[in-house]
Short mmCIF file of C-alpha atoms in Angstrom, two decimals:
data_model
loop_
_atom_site.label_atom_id
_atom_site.label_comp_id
_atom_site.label_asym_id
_atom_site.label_seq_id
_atom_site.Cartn_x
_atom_site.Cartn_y
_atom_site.Cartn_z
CA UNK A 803 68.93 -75.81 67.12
CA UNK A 804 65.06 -75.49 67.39
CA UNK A 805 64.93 -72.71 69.79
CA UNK A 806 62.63 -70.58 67.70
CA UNK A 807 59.63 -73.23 67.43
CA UNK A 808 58.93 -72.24 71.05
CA UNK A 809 57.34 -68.85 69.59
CA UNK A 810 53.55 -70.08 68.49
CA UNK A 811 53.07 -67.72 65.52
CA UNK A 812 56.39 -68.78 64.11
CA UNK A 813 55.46 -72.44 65.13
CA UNK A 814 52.40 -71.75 62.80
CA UNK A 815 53.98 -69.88 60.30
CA UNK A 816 56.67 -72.72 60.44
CA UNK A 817 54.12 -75.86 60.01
CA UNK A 818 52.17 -74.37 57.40
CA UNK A 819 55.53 -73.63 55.12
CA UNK A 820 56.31 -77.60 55.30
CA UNK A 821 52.85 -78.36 53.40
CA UNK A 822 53.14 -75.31 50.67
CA UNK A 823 56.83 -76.02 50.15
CA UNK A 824 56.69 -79.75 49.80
CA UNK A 825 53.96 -78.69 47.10
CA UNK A 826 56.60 -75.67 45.74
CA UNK A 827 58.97 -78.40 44.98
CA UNK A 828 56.76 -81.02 43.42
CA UNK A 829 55.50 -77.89 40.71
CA UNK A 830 59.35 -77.02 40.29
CA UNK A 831 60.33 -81.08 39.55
CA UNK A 832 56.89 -81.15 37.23
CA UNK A 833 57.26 -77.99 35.19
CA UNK A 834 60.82 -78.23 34.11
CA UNK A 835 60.23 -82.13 32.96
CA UNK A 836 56.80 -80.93 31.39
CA UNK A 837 58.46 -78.35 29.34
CA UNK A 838 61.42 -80.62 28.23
CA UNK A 839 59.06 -83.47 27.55
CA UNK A 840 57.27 -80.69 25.05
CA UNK A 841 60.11 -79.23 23.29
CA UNK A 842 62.89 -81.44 24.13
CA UNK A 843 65.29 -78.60 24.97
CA UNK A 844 67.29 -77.25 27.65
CA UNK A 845 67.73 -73.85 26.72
CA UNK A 846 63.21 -73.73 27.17
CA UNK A 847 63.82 -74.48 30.75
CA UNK A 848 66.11 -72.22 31.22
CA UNK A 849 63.93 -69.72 29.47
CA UNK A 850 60.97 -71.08 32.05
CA UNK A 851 63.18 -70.60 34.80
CA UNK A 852 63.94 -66.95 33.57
CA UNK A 853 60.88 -66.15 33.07
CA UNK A 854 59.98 -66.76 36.98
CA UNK A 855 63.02 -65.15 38.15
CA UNK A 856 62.58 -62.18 35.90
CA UNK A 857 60.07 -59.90 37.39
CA UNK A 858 62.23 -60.06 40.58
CA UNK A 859 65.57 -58.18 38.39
CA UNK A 860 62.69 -55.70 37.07
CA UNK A 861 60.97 -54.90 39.72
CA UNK A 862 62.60 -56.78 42.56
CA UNK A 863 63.31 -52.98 44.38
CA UNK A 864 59.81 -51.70 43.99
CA UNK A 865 58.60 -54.94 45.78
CA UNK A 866 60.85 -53.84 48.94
CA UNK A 867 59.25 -50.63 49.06
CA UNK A 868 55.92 -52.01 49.16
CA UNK A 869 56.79 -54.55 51.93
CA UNK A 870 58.15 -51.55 54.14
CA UNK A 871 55.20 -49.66 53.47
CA UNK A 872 52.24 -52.33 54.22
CA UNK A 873 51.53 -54.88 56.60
CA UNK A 874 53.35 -57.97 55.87
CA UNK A 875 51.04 -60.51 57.50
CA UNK A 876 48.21 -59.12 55.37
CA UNK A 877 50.33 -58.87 52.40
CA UNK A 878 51.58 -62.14 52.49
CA UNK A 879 47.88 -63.36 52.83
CA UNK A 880 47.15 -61.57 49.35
CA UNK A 881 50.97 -63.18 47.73
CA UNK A 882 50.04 -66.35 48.71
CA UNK A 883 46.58 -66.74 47.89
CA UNK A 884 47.77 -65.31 43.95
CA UNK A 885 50.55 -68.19 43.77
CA UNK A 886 47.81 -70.94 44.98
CA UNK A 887 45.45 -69.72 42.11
CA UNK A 888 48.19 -70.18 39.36
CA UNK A 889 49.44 -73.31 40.21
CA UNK A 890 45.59 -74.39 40.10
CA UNK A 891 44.97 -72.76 36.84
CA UNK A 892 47.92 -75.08 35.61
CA UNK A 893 46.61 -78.05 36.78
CA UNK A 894 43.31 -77.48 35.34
CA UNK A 895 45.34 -76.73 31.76
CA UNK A 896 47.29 -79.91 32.53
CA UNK A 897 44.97 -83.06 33.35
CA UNK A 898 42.65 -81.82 30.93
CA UNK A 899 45.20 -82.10 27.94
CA UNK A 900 45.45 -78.68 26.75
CA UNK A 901 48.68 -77.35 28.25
CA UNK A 902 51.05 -75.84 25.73
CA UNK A 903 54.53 -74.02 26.73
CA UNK A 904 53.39 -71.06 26.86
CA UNK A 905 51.00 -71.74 28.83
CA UNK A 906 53.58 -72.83 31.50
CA UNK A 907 55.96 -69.77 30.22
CA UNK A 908 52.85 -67.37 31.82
CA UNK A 909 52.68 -69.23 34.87
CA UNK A 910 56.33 -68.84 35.64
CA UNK A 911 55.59 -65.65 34.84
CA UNK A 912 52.74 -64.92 36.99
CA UNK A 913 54.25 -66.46 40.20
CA UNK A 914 57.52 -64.45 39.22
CA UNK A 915 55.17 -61.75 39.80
CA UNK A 916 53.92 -62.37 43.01
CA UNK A 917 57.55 -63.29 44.39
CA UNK A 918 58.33 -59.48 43.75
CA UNK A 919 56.67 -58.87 47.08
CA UNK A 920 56.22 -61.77 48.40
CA UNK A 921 59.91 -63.14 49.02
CA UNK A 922 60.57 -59.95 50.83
CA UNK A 923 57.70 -60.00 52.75
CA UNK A 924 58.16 -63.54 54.09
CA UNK A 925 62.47 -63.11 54.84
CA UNK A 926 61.40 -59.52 56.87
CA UNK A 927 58.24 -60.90 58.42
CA UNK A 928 60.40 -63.67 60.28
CA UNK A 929 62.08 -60.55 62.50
CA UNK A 930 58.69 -59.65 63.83
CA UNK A 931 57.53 -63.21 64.65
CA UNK A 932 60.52 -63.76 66.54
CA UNK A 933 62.50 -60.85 67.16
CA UNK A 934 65.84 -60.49 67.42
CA UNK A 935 67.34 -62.89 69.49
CA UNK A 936 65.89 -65.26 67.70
CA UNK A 937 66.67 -64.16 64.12
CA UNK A 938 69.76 -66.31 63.34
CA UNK A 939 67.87 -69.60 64.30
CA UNK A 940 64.26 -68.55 62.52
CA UNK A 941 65.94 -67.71 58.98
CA UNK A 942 68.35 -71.38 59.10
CA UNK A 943 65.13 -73.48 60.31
CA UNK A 944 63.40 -71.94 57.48
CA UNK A 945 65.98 -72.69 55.18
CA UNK A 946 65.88 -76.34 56.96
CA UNK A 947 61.86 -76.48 56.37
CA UNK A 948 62.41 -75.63 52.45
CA UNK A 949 65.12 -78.38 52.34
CA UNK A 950 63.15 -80.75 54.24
CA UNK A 951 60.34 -80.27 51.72
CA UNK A 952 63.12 -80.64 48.93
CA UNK A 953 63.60 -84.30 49.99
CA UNK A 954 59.61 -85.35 49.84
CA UNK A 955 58.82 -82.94 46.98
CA UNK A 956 60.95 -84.30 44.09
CA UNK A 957 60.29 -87.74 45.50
CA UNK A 958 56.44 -87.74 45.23
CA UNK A 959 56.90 -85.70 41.68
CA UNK A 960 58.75 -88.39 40.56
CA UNK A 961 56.24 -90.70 41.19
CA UNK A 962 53.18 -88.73 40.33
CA UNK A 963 54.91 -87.81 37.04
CA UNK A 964 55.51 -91.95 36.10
CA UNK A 965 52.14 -92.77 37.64
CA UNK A 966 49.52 -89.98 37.02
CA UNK A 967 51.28 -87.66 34.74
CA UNK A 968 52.50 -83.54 36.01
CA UNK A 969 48.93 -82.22 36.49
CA UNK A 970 48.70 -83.80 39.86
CA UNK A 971 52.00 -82.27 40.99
CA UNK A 972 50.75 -78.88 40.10
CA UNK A 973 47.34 -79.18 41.97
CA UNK A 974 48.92 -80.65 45.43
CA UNK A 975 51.19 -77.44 44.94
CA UNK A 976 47.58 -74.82 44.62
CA UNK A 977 46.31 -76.38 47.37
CA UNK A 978 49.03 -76.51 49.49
CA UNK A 979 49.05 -72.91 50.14
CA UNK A 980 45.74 -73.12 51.99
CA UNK A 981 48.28 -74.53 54.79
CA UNK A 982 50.33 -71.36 54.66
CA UNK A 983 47.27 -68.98 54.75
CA UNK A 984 45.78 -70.75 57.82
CA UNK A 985 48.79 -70.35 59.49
CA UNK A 986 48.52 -66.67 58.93
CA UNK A 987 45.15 -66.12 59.87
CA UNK A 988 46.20 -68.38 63.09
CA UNK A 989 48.57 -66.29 64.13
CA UNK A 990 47.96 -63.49 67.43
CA UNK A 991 49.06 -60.27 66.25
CA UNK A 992 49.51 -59.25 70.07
CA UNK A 993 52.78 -61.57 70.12
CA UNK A 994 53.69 -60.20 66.73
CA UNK A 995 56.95 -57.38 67.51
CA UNK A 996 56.20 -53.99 66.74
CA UNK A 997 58.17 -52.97 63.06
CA UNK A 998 57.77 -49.28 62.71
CA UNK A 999 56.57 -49.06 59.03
CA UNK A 1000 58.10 -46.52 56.63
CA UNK A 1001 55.59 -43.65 55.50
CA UNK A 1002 54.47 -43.52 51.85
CA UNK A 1003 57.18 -40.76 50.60
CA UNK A 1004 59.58 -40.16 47.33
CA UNK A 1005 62.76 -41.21 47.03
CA UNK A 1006 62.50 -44.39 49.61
CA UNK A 1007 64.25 -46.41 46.33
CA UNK A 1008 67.34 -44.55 46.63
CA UNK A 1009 67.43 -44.08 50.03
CA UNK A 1010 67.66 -48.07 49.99
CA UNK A 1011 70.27 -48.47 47.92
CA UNK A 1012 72.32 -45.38 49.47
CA UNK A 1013 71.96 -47.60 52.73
CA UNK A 1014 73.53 -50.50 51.26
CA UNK A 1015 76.13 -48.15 49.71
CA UNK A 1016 77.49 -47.11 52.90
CA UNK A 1017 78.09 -50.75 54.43
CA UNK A 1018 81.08 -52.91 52.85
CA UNK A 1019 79.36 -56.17 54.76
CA UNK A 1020 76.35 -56.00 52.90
CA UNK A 1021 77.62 -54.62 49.41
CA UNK A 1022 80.35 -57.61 49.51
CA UNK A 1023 77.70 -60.10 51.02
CA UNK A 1024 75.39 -59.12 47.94
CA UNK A 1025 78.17 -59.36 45.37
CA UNK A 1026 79.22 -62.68 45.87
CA UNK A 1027 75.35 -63.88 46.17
CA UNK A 1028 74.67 -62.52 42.92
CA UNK A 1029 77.87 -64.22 41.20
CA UNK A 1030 76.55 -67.83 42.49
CA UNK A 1031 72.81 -67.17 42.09
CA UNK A 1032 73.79 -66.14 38.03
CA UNK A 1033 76.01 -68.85 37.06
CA UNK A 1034 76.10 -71.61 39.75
CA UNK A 1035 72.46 -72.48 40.79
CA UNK A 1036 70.91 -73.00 37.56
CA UNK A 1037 70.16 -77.01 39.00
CA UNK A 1038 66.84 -76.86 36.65
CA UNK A 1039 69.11 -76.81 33.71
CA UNK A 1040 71.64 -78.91 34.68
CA UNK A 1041 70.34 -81.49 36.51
CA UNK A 1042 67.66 -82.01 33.93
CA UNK A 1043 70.03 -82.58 31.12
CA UNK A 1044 72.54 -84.64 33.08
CA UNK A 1045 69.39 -87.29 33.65
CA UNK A 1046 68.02 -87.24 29.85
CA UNK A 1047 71.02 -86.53 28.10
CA UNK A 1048 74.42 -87.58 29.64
CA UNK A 1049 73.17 -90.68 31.78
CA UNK A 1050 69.94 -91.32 29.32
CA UNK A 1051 67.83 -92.15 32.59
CA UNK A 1052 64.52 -91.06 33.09
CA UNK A 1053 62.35 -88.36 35.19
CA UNK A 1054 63.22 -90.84 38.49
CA UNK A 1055 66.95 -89.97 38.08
CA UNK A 1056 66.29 -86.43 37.89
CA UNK A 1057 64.17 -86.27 41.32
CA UNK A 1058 67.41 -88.79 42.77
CA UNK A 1059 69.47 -85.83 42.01
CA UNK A 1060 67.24 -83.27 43.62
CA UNK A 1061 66.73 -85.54 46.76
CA UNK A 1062 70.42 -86.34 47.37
CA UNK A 1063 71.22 -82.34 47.16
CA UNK A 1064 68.27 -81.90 49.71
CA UNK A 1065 70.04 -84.31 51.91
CA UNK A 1066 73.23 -82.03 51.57
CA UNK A 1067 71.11 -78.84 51.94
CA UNK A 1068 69.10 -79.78 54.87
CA UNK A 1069 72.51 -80.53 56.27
CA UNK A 1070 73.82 -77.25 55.44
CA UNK A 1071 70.59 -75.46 57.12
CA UNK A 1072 70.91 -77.79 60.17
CA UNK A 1073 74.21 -76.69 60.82
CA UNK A 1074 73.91 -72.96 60.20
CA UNK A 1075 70.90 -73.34 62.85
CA UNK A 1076 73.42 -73.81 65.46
CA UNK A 1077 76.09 -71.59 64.58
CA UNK A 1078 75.48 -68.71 66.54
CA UNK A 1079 77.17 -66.19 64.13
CA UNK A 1080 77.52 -65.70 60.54
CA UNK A 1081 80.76 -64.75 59.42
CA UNK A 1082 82.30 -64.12 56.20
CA UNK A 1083 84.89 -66.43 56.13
CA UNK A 1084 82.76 -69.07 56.01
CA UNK A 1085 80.16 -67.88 53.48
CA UNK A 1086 83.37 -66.95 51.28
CA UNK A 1087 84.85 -70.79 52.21
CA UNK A 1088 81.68 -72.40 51.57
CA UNK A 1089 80.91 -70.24 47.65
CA UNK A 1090 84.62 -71.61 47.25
CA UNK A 1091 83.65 -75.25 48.29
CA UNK A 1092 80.48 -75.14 46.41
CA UNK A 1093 82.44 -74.20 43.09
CA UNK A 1094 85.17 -76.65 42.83
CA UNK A 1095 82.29 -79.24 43.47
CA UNK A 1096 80.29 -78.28 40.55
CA UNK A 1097 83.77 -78.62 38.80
CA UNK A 1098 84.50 -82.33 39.93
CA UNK A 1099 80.88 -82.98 38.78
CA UNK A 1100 80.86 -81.88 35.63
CA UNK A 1101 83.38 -84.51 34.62
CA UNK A 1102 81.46 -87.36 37.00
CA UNK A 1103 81.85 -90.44 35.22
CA UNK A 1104 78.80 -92.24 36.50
CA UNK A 1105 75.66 -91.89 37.52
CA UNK A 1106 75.66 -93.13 41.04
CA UNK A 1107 78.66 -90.39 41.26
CA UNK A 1108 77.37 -87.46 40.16
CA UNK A 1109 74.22 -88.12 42.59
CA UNK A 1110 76.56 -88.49 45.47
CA UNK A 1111 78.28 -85.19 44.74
CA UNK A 1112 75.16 -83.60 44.98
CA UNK A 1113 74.94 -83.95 48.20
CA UNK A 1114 78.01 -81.94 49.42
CA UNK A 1115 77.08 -79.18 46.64
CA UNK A 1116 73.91 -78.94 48.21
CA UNK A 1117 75.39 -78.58 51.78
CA UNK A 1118 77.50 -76.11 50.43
CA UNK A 1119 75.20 -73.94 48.50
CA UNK A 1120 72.64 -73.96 51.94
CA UNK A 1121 75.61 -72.55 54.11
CA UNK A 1122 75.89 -69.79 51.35
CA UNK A 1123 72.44 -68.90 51.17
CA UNK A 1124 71.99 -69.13 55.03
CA UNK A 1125 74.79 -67.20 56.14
CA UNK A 1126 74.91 -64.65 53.50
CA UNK A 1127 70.44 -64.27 54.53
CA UNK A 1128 71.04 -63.57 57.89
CA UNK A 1129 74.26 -61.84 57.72
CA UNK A 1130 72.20 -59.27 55.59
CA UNK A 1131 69.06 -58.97 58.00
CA UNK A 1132 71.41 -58.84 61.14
CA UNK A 1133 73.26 -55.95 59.48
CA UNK A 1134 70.22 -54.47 58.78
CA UNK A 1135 67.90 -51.62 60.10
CA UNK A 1136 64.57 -52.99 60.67
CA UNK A 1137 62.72 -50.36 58.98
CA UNK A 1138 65.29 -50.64 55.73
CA UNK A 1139 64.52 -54.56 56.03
CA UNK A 1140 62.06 -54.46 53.21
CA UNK A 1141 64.01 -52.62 50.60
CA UNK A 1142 67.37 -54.48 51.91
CA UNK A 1143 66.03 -57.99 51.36
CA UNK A 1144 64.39 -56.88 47.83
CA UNK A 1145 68.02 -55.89 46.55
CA UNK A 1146 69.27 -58.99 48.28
CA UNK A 1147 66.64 -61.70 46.69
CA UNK A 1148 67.10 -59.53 43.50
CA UNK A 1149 70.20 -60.07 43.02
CA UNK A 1150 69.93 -63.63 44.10
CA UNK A 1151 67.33 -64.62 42.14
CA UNK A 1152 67.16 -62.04 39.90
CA UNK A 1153 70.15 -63.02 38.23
CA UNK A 1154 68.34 -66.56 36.90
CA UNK A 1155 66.98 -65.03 33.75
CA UNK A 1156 71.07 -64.15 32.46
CA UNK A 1157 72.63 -67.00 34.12
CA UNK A 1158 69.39 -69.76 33.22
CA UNK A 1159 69.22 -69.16 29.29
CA UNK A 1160 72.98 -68.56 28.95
CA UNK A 1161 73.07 -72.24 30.94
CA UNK A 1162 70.99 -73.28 28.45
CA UNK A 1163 72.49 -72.28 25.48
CA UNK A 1164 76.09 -73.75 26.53
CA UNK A 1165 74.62 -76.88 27.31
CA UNK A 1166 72.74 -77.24 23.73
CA UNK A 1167 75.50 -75.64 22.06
CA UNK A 1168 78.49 -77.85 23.86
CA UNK A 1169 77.35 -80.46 26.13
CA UNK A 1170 76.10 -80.09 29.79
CA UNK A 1171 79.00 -80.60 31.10
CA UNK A 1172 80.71 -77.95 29.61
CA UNK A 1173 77.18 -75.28 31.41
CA UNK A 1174 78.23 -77.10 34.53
CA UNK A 1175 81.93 -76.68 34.64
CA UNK A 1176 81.35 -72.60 33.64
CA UNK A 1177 79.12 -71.76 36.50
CA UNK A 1178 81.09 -74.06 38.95
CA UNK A 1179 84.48 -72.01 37.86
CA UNK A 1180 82.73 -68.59 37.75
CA UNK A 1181 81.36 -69.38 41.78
CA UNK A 1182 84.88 -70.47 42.49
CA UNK A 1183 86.55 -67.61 41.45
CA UNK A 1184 84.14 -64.94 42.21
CA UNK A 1185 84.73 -66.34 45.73
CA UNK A 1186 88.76 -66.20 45.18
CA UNK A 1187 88.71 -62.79 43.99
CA UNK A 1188 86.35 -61.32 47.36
CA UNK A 1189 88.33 -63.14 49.43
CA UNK A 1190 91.54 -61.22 48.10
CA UNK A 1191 89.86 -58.06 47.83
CA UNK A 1192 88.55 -58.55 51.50
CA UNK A 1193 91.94 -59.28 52.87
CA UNK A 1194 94.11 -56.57 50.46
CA UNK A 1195 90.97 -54.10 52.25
CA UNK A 1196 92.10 -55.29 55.66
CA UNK A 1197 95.69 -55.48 55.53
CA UNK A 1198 95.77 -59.43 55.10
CA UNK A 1199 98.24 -61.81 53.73
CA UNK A 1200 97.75 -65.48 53.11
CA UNK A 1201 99.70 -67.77 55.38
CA UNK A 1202 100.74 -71.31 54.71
CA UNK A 1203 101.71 -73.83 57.47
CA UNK A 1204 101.23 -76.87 58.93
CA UNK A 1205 99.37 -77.45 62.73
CA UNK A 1206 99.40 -81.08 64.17
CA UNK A 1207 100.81 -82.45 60.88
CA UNK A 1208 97.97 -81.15 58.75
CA UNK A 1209 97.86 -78.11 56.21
CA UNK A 1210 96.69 -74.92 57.61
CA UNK A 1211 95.88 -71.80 55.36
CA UNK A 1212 94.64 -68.52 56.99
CA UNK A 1213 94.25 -64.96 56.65
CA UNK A 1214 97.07 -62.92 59.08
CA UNK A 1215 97.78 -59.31 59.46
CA UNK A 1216 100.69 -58.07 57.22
CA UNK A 1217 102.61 -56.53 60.04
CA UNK A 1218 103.08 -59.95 61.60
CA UNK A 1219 106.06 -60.83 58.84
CA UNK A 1220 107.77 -57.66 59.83
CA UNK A 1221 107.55 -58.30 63.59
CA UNK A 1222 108.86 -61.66 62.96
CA UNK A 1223 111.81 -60.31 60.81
CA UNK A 1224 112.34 -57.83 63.59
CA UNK A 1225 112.61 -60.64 66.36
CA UNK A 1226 114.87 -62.88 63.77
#
C-alpha cells in the first residue's frame, strides 16, 4: 500500500503536500463560510467556487502545453510560491477587517490561475519521481495525503473560525506552502526519471486532443469525469447550505460534514492504493454508487444522518477520481502527459463554474435538497448511460442471476444466449 514512500524525492514531495494541503483545506472550509457569512447566499459560493475553477475551462489546455514544454520541478516551484502569496494577501485583508467579497472573488480567481499549470504539473511530475512501476500507488497515496489533510483541515477551520475568526485559516494555508517548496528544492534531480520534453512548436494543442481522439479509454474515462465533476461535486454548495439552512447548525456542523466525507475518501484512496489495476467497471460502479448516495441524502431526515452518508459518498467519489487519474496517465504517452492531464483536470474541474452557480441557483430558488438530488441523479445516470454504451460497443448484455443465494448482475457476451439456446 505504501510502496512508493521508499523513493526519497517522492517521500519529500509526499511530506511536504500533508502541511500545504492540511492548509488548502482550512482556506477552502474558511472562504466559503466567509463569503456566506457576508452575503448570506448560496448561489455567491457557488459563484466563488466558479470563479477558482474557471480559468482551468479557459485555459485549462494551454496550461498542458506549458507543462510539456518546461521543467516541472521548476515550474511547480514558481505555481506554488504564487498560491502561497494569495492566500497571504487574504489573510492580511482578513484580520485587519477590510475584506469584502470581491476581494475573496479575486483570490479564487488568482489561485484559479495558477492551477492552470500547476495541477498538471504536479499529476505528470509524480511519473518522473517514481516511474512507472510505481505510478498506480504514487497517484492513490496522493489522493490518500489530500484526504488525510481533509480530516485535520476542516477540523482546525472549524475551530479557528469559532475561536479566532477566518483570517487565521487563510494565513496557516500561505505559509504552508513553504513545506511544499522545501520539498522541491530537497529533492536530487539525479533520481528524478528522464521525461523527454516536447519542443516549443505549433499545433501541440491539437495534436493533444487528436491523441485523446483516437483512444475510446480515455475519451469515455474523461466523459464520465466531467458529468460528476459538473453536477455532483459541488460539496461547497451543498454542504454549506445543508448546515445553515436545512439543519440551522452552525460553521462546526459544516466542517463535521467535510470530516466524515474525508473519512470515506481516505478510505476510498486507501483502497485504490492496493488495487493493482484500474478498471472501468469499477470507476463506472463506483460514479453509479456515488449518485444514488447523493440521492438518499438529499431526503436525510436528520442531521446525524446526512453526516453519516457522507462518508460512503466520499469513499465513492475517491475511487472515481483515483481510478479514472491513473487510468488516464497509465494510458498515456509520457510526453502527451502534460496536455492529457490538462484536458483531464479541465474537464474535471473545469466544469465547477456551470455545475457550482447552477447548484446555487436551484438551491436558492427550491431548497438544497432539491441542488442535491439533481447532481446526485445526473452522476447516476451519466454512469447508466456509459455503462450501456460501453457494453452495446462491446457486444454486452446484462445478465441477472443469483450465486450462493445472493443477486448477481454482470456484463456477458451476447453470443453466450445463443450458445445456450443451441445446447437447449
Amino acid at each position: 500500500m505504501f510502496s512508493s514512500l521508499k523513493i526519497r524525492n517522492y517521500r519529500l514531495f509526499f511530506l511536504g503536500q500533508v502541511v500545504s494541503n492540511t492548509g488548502t483545506w482550512m482556506q477552502r472550509i474558511a472562504q466559503d463560510w466567509l463569503v456566506l457569512s457576508l452575503t448570506g447566499s448560496a448561489t455567491s459560493v457557488g459563484v466563488t467556487t466558479a470563479l477558482q475553477f474557471l480559468p482551468m475551462l479557459l485555459f485549462g489546455l494551454y496550461g498542458g502545453v506549458l507543462v510539456d514544454r518546461l521543467p516541472k520541478r521548476r515550474t511547480l516551484l514558481f505555481t506554488q510560491a504564487g498560491m502561497g502569496v494569495t492566500g497571504l494577501a487574504l489573510a492580511a485583508l482578513t484580520l485587519s477587517g477590510h475584506v469584502q467579497v470581491w476581494h475573496v472573488y479575486l483570490a479564487a480567481f488568482l489561485v484559479g490561475l495558477a492551477t492552470v499549470v500547476d495541477n498538471p504539473a504536479r499529476q505528470s511530475f509524480v511519473s518522473e519521481m517514481v516511474g512507472p512501476d510505481q505510478l498506480q500507488n504514487a497517484v492513490s497515496l496522493n489522493s490518500a495525503n489530500f484526504q488525510s489533510a481533509r480530516l485535520v483541515g476542516p477540523a482546525v477551520a472549524g475551530l479557528m473560525i469559532t475561536g479566532v475568526g477566518t483570517g487565521y485559516a487563510f494565513l496557516f494555508n500561505g505559509l504552508s506552502f513553504a513545506f511544499t517548496i522545501g520539498s522541491l528544492l530537497l529533492m536530487r534531480a539525479r533520481e528524478l526519471h528522464v521525461v523527454e520534453r516536447a519542443p516549443r512548436g505549433k499545433g501541440q494543442l491539437r495534436e493533444g486532443l487528436r491523441y485523446v481522439a483516437g483512444r475510446p479509454e480515455l475519451i469515455w474515462t474523461i466523459a464520465l469525469v466531467g458529468f460528476i465533476g459538473t453536477f455532483g461535486f459541488n460539496f461547497p454548495v451543498y454542504l454549506s447550505a445543508f448546515a445553515d439552512d436545512v439543519f440551522h447548525a452552525g460553521a462546526g456542523s459544516y466542517s463535521l460534514f467535510n470530516t466524515v466525507m474525508a473519512v470515506g475518501s481516505l478510505a476510498g484512496a486507501l483502497l485504490a492504493a492496493r488495487r493493482g489495476t484500474s478498471r472501468m467497471r469499477v470507476l463506472i460502479g463506483a460514479a453509479l454508487a456515488f449518485g444514488l448516495l447523493e440521492l438518499i441524502a438529499a431526503v436525510a431526515p436528520s442531521l446525524w444522518l446526512f453526516a453519516l452518508l457522507m462518508a460512503p459518498i466520499g469513499m465513492f467519489g475517491m475511487t472515481v477520481n483515483v481510478t479514472a487519474n491513473t487510468s488516464v496517465q497509465m494510458s498515456t504517452d509520457p510526453a502527451m502527459r502534460g496536455r492529457v492531464m490538462a484536458l483531464y483536470m479541465m474537464v474535471f474541474m473545469g466544469g465547477t463554474p456551470i455545475g457550482a452557480p447552477i447548484a446555487g441557483w436551484i438551491t436558492d430558488a427550491y431548497g438544497v435538497r432539491a441542488g442535491l438530488a439533481v447532481g446526485g441523479a445526473i452522476s447516476a445516470l451519466a454512469a447508466a448511460g456509459i455503462a450501456l454504451a460501453l457494453a452495446r460497443a462491446g457486444g454486452l448484455r446484462l445478465s441477472f442471476g443469483w450465486n450462493g443465494g445472493h443477486p448477481h448482475v454482470r456484463f456477458v457476451p451476447r453470443e453466450r444466449r445463443e450458445e445456450l439456446a443451441t445446447a437447449a
